[in-house]
PDB file of C-alpha atoms and ligand atoms in Angstrom:
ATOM      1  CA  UNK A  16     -99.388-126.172 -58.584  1.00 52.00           C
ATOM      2  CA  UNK A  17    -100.466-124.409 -55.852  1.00 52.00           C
ATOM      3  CA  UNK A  18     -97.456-125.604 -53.271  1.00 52.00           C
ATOM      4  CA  UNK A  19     -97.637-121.846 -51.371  1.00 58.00           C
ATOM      5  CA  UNK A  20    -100.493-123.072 -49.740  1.00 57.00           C
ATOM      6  CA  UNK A  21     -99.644-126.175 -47.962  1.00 57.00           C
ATOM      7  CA  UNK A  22     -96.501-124.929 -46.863  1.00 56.00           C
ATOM      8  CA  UNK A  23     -96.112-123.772 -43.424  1.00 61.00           C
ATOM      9  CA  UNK A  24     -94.415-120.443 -42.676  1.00 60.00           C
ATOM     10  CA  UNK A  25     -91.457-120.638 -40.789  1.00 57.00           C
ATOM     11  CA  UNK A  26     -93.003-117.983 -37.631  1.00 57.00           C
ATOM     12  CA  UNK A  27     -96.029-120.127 -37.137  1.00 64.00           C
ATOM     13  CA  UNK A  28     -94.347-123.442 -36.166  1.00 51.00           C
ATOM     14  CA  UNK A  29     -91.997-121.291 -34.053  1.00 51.00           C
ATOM     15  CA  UNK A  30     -94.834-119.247 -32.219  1.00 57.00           C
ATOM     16  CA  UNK A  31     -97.049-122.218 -31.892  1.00 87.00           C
ATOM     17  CA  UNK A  32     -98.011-123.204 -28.544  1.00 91.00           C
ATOM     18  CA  UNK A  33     -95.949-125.952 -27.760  1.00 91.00           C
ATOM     19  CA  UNK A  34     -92.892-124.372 -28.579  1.00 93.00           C
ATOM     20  CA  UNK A  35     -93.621-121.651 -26.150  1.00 96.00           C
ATOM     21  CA  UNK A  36     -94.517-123.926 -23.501  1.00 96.00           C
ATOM     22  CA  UNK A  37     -90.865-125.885 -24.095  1.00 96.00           C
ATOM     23  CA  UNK A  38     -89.003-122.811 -24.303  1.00 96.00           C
ATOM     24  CA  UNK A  39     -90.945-121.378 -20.994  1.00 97.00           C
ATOM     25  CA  UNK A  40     -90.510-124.705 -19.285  1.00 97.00           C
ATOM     26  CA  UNK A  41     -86.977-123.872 -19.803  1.00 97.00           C
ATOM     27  CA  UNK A  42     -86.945-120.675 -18.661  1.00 98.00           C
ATOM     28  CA  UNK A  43     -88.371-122.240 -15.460  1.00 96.00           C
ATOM     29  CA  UNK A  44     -86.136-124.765 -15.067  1.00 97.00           C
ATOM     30  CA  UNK A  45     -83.407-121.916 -15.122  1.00 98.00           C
ATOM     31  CA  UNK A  46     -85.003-120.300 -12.395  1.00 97.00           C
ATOM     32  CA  UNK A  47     -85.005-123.400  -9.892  1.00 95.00           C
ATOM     33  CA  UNK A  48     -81.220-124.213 -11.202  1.00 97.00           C
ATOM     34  CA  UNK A  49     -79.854-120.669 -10.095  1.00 97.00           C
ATOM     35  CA  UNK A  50     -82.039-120.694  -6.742  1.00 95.00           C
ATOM     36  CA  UNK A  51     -81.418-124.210  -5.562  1.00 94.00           C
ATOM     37  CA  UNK A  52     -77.887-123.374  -4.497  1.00 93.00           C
ATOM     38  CA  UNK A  53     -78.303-120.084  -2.825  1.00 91.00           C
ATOM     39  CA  UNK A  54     -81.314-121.766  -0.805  1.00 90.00           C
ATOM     40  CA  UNK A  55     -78.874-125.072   0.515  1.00 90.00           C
ATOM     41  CA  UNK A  56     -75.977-122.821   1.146  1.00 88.00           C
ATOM     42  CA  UNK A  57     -78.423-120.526   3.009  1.00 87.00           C
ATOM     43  CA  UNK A  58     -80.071-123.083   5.112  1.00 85.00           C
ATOM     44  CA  UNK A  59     -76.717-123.644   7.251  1.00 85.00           C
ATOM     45  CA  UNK A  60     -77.507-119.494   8.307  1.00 85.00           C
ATOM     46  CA  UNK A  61     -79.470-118.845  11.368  1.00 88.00           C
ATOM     47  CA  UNK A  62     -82.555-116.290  10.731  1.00 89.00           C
ATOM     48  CA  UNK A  63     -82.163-114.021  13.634  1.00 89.00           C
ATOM     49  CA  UNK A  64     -85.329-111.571  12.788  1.00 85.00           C
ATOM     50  CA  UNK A  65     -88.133-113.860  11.698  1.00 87.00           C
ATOM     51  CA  UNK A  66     -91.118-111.974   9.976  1.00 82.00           C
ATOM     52  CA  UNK A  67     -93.152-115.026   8.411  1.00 82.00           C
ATOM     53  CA  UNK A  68     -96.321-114.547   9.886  1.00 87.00           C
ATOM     54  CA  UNK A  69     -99.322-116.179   8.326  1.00 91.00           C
ATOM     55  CA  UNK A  70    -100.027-113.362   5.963  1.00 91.00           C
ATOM     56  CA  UNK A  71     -96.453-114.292   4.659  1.00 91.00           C
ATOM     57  CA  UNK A  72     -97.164-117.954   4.384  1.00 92.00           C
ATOM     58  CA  UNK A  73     -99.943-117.497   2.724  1.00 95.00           C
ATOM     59  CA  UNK A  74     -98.819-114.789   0.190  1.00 95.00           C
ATOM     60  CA  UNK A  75     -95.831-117.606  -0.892  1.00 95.00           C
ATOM     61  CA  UNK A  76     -98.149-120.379  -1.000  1.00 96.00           C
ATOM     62  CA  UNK A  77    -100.723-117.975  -3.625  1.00 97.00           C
ATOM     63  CA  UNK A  78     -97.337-117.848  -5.434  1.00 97.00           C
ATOM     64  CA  UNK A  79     -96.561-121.478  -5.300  1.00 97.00           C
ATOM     65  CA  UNK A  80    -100.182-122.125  -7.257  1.00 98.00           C
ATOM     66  CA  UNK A  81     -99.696-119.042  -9.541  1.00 98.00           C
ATOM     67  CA  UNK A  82     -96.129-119.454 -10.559  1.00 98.00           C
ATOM     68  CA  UNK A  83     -95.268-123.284 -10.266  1.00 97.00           C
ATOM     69  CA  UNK A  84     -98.460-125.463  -9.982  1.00 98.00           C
ATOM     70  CA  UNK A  85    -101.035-123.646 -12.708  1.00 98.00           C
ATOM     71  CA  UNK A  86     -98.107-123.652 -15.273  1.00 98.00           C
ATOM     72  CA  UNK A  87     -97.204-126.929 -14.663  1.00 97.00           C
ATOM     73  CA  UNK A  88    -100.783-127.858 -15.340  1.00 97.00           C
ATOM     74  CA  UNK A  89    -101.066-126.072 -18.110  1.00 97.00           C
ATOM     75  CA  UNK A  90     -98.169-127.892 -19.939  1.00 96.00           C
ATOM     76  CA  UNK A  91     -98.661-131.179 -19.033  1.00 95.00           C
ATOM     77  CA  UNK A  92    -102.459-131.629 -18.695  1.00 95.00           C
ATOM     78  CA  UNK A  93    -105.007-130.240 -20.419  1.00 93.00           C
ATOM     79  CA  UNK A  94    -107.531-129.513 -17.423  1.00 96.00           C
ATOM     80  CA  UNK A  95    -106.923-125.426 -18.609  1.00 97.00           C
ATOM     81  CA  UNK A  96    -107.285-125.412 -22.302  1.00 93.00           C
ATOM     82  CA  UNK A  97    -110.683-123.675 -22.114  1.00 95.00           C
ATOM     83  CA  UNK A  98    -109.204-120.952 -20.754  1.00 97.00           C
ATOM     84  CA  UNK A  99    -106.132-120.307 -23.586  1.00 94.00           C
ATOM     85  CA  UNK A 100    -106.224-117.167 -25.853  1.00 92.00           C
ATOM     86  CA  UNK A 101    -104.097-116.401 -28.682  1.00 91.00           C
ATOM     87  CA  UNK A 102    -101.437-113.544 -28.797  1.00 93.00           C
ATOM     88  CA  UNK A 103     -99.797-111.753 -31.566  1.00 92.00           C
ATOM     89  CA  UNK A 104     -96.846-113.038 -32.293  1.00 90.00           C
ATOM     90  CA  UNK A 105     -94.831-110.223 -31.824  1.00 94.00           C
ATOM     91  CA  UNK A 106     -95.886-109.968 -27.808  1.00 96.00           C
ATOM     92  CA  UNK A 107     -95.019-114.137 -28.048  1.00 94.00           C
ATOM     93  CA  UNK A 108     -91.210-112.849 -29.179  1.00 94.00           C
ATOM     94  CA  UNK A 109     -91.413-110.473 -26.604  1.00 97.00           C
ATOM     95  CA  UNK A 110     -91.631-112.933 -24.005  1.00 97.00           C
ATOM     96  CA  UNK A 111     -89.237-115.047 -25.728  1.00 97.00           C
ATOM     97  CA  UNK A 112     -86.925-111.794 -25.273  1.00 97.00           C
ATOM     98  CA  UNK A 113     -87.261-111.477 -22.514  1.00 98.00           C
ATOM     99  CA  UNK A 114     -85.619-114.831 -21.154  1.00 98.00           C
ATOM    100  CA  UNK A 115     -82.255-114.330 -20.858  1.00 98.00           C
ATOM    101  CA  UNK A 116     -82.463-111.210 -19.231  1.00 98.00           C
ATOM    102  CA  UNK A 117     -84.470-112.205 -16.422  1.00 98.00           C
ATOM    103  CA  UNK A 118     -82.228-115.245 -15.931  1.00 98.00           C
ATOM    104  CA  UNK A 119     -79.417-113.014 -15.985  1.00 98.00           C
ATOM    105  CA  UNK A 120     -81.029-110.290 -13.526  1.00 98.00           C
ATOM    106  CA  UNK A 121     -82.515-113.514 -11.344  1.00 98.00           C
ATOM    107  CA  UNK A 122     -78.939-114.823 -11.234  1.00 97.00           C
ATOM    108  CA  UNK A 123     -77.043-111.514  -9.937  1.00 98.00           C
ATOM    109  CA  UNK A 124     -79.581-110.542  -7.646  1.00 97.00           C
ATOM    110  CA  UNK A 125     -79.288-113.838  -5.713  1.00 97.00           C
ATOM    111  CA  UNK A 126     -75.200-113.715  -6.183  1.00 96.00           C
ATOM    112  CA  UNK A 127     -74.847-110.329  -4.418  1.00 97.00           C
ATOM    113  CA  UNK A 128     -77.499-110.572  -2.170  1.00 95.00           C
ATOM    114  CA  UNK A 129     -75.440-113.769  -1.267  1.00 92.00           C
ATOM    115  CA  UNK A 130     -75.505-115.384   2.109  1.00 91.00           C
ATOM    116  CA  UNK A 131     -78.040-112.303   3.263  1.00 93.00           C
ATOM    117  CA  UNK A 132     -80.644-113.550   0.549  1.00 92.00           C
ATOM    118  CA  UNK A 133     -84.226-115.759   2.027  1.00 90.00           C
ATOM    119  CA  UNK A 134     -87.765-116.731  -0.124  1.00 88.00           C
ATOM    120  CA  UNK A 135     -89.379-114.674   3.028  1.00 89.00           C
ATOM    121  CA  UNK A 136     -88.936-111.712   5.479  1.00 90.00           C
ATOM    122  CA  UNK A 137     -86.119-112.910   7.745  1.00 90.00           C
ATOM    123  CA  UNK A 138     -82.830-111.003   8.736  1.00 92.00           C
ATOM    124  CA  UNK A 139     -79.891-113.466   9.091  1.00 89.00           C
ATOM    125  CA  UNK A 140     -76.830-113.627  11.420  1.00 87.00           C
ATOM    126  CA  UNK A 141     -74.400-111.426   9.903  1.00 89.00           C
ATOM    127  CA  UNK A 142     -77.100-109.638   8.055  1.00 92.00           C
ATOM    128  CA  UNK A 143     -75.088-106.841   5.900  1.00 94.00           C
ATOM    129  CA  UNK A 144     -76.707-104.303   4.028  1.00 97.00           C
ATOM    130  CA  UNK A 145     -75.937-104.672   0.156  1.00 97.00           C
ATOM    131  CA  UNK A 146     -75.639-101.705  -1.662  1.00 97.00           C
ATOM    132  CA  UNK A 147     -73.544-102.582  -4.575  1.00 97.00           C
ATOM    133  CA  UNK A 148     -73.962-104.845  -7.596  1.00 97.00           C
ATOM    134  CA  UNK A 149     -77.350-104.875  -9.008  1.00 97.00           C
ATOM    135  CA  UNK A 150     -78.777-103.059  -5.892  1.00 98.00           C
ATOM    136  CA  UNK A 151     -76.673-100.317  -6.479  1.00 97.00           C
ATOM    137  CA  UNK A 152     -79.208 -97.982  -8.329  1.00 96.00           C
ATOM    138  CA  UNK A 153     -82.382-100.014  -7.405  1.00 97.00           C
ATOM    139  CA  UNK A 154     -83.523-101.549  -4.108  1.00 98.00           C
ATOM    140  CA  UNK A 155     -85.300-104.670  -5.280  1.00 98.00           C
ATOM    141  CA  UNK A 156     -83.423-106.219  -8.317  1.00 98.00           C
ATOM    142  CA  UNK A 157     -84.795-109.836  -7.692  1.00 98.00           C
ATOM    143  CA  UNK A 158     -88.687-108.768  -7.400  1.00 98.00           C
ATOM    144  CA  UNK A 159     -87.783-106.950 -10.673  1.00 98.00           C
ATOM    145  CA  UNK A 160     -86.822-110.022 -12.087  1.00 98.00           C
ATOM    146  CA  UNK A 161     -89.684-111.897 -10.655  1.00 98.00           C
ATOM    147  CA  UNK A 162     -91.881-108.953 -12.475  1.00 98.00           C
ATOM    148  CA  UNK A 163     -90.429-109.708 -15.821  1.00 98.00           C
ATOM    149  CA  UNK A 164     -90.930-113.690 -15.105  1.00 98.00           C
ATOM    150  CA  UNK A 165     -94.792-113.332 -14.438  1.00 98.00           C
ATOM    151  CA  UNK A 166     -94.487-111.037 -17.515  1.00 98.00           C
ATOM    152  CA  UNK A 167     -92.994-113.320 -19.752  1.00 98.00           C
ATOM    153  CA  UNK A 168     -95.324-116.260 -18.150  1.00 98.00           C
ATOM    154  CA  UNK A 169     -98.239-114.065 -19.347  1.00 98.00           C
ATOM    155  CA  UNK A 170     -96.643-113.575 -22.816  1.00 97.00           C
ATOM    156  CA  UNK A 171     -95.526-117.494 -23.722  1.00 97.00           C
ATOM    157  CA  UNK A 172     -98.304-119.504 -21.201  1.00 97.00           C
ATOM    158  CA  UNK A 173    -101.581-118.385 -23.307  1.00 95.00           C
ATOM    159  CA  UNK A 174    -103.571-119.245 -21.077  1.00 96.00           C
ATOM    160  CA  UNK A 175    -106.384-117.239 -18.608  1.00 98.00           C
ATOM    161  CA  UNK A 176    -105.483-118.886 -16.049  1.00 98.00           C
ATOM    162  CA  UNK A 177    -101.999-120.407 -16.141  1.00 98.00           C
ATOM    163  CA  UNK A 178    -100.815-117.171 -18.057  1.00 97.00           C
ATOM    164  CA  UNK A 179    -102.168-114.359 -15.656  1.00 98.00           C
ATOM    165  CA  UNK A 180    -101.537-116.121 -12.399  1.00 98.00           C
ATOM    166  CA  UNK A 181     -98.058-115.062 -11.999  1.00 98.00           C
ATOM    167  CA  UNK A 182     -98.870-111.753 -12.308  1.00 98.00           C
ATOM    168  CA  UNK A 183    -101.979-112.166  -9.708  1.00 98.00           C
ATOM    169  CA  UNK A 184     -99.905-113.615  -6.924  1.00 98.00           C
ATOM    170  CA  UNK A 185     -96.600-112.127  -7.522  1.00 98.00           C
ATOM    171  CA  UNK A 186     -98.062-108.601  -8.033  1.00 98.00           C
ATOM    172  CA  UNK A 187    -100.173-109.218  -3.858  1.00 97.00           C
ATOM    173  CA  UNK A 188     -97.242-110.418  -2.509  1.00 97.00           C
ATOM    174  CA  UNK A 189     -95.015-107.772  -3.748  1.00 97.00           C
ATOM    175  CA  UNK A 190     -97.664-104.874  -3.233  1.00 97.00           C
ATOM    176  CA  UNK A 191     -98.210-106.205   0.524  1.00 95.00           C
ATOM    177  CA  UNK A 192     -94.796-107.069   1.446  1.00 95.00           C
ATOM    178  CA  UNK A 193     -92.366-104.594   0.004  1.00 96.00           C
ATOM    179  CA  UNK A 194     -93.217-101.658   2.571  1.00 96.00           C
ATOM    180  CA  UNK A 195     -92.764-104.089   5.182  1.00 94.00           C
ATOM    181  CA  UNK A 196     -89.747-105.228   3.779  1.00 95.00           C
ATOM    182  CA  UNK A 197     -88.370-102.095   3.988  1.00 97.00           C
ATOM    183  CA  UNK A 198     -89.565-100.967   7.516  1.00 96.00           C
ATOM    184  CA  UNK A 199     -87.603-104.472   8.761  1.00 95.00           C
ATOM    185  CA  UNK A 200     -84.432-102.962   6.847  1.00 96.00           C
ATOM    186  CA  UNK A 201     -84.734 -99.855   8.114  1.00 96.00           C
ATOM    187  CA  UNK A 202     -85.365-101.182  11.381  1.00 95.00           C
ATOM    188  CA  UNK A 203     -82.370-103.045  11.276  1.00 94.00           C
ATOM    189  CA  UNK A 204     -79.783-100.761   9.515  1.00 96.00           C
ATOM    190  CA  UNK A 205     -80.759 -97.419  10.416  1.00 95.00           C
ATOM    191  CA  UNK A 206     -79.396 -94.416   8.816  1.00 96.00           C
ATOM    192  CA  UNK A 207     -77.488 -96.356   6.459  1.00 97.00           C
ATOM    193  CA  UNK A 208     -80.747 -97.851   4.818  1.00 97.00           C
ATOM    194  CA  UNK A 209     -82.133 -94.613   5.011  1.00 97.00           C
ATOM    195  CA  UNK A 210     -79.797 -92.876   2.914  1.00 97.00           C
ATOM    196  CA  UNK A 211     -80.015 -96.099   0.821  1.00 97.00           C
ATOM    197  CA  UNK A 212     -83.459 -95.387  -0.224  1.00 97.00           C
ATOM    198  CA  UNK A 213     -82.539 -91.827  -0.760  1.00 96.00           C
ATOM    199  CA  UNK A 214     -80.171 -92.544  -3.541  1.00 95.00           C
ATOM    200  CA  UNK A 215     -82.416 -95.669  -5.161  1.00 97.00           C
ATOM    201  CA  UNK A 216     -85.407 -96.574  -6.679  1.00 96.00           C
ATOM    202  CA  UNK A 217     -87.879 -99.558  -6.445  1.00 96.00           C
ATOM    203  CA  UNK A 218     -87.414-101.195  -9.003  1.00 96.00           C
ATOM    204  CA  UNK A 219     -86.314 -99.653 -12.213  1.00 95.00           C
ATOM    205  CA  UNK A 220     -83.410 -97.498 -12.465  1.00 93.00           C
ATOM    206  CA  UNK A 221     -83.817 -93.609 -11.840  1.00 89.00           C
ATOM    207  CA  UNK A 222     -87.633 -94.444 -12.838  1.00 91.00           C
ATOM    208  CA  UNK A 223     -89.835 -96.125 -10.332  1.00 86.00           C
TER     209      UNK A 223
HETATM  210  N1  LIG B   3     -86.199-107.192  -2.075  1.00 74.90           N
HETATM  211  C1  LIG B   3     -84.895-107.644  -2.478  1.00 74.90           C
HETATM  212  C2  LIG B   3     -84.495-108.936  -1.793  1.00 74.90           C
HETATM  213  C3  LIG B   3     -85.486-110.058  -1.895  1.00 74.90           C
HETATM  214  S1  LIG B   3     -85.076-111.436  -0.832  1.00 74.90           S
HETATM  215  C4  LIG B   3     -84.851-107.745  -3.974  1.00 74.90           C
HETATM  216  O1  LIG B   3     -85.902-107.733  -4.605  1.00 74.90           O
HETATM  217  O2  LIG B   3     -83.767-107.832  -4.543  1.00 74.90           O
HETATM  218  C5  LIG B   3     -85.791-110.882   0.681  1.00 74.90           C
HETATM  219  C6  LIG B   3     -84.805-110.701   1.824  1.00 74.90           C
HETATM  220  O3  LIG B   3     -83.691-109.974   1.377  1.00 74.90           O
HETATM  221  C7  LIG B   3     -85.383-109.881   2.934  1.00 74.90           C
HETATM  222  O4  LIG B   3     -85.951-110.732   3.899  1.00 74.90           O
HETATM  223  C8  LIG B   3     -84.207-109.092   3.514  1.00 74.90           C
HETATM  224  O5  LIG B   3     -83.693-109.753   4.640  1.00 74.90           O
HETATM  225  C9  LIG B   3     -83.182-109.181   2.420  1.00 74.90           C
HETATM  226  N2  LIG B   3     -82.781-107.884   1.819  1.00 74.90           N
HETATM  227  C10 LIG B   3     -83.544-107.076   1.059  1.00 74.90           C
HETATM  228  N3  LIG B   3     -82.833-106.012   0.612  1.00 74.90           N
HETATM  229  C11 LIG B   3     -81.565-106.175   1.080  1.00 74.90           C
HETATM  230  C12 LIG B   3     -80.341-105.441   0.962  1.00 74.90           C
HETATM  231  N4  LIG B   3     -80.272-104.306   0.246  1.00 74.90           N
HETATM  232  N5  LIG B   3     -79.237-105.924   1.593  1.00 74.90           N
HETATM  233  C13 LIG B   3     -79.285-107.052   2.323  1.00 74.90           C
HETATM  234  N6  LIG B   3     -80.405-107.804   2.463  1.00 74.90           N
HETATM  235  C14 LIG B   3     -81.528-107.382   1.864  1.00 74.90           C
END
C-alpha cells in the first residue's frame, strides 16, 4: 500500500493560496481596526497647515488601488489569476512572520503620534513634535510599517499584480513625499526638528 502518496503534507495545505489570502485578509483587517479610531478621534482636530495638493491626492488614491482595491480583487474575484506566481514557501512564512510585527509597529506609531497623526501632509492645532516612543531612534516608524505591509502583501498575495502593487504605490508616495514631509516639519518646529534629524534615522534604527 502505497498510502505516502495520497497523503498531503502538512506545509502544503498551510502555504496554499487560500490560506495566505485568509491570513492576509486578516492582517488587513488589523490594519483598518487600529486606524479607524485614531482617524474619528482626529477628525474633531482642525488642520492648521494644509499640504494636500493634487500631487498628494493623487499619490493616496495610487495607494487606495495598490493596497486596498487590487487585493481585494484578488481574493474575492478571480479577474487576476493570470497574473499569480508561486513562491517558496519559506518567503510565504516570511510574510506570515512578519504579521504581528507590523501590526504591532502600525499600532504604536499611530498611539504616540496620537492626536498629531493625519493619512496626508497637514499640521494640526496643537501640533507637537514627537520625539519619544517609536520615533525616538527613527523618524518615520509608521511608513516603516507600511514598508513591511506592502512587503508582506508581496510575500502572501502571489499575485503580479495584486502582490507588487503595494510596493508600487507605497514605495512613489513615500519616495515623493517624505522630503516634503520633512521640510513642513522643519518649517514648523525649527531647531528642534533639526536636531531631531540629527540624532535619527529614516526608517530603520542607526541604519537607514
Ligand atoms: N512620517 C511619520 C508620520 C506619518 S503621518 C511616520 O512615518 O511615522 C503624517 C503626518 O505626521 C504629517 O503630516 C506630520 O504632520 C506628522 N508628523 C510626522 N512626523 C512627526 C513627528 N515626529 N511629530 C509630530 N508629527 C509628525
Amino acid at each position: 500500500m502505497e498510502t505516502y502518496r495520497t497523503a498531503t503534507p502538512k506545509y502544503t495545505i498551510l502555504m496554499s493560496r487560500l490560506f495566505l489570502e485568509i491570513a492576509f485578509m486578516f492582517f488587513w483587517l488589523g490594519c483598518f481596526l487600529i486606524r479607524f479610531p485614531f482617524a474619528q478621534k482626529n477628525k474633531k482636530n482642525k488642520v492648521v497647515e494644509d499640504q494636500k495638493t493634487t500631487k498628494e491626492k493623487g499619490l493616496l488614491g495610487l495607494t487606495l488601488l495598490g493596497m486596498m482595491l487590487l487585493p481585494l480583487m484578488y481574493v474575492f474575484t478571480p479577474w487576476l489569476d493570470f497574473a499569480n506566481y508561486t513562491l517558496p514557501g519559506f518567503l510565504n512564512l516570511l510574510g506570515i512572520a512578519l504579521i504581528l510585527p507590523t501590526l504591532w509597529l502600525f499600532y504604536r506609531s499611530h498611539k504616540d503620534l496620537g492626536r498629531n497623526w493625519s493619512a496626508s501632509l497637514e499640521l494640526r492645532e496643537e501640533h507637537t513634535l514627537i520625539t519619544e516612543g517609536v520615533y525616538k531612534n527613527i523618524r518615520h516608524p509608521m511608513y516603516t510599517a507600511i514598508w513591511l505591509w506592502v512587503i508582506l502583501q508581496a510575500l502572501m498575495l502571489q499575485n503580479y499584480i495584486a502582490g507588487l502593487s503595494g510596493i508600487v504605490s507605497f514605495g512613489l508616495l513615500y519616495f515623493l513625499r517624505v522630503n516634503e514631509e520633512e521640510k513642513m516639519m522643519e518649517q514648523q518646529f525649527g531647531e528642534a526638528y533639526i536636531a531631531y534629524k540629527k540624532k535619527t534615522k529614516r526608517l530603520i534604527p542607526n541604519v537607514f
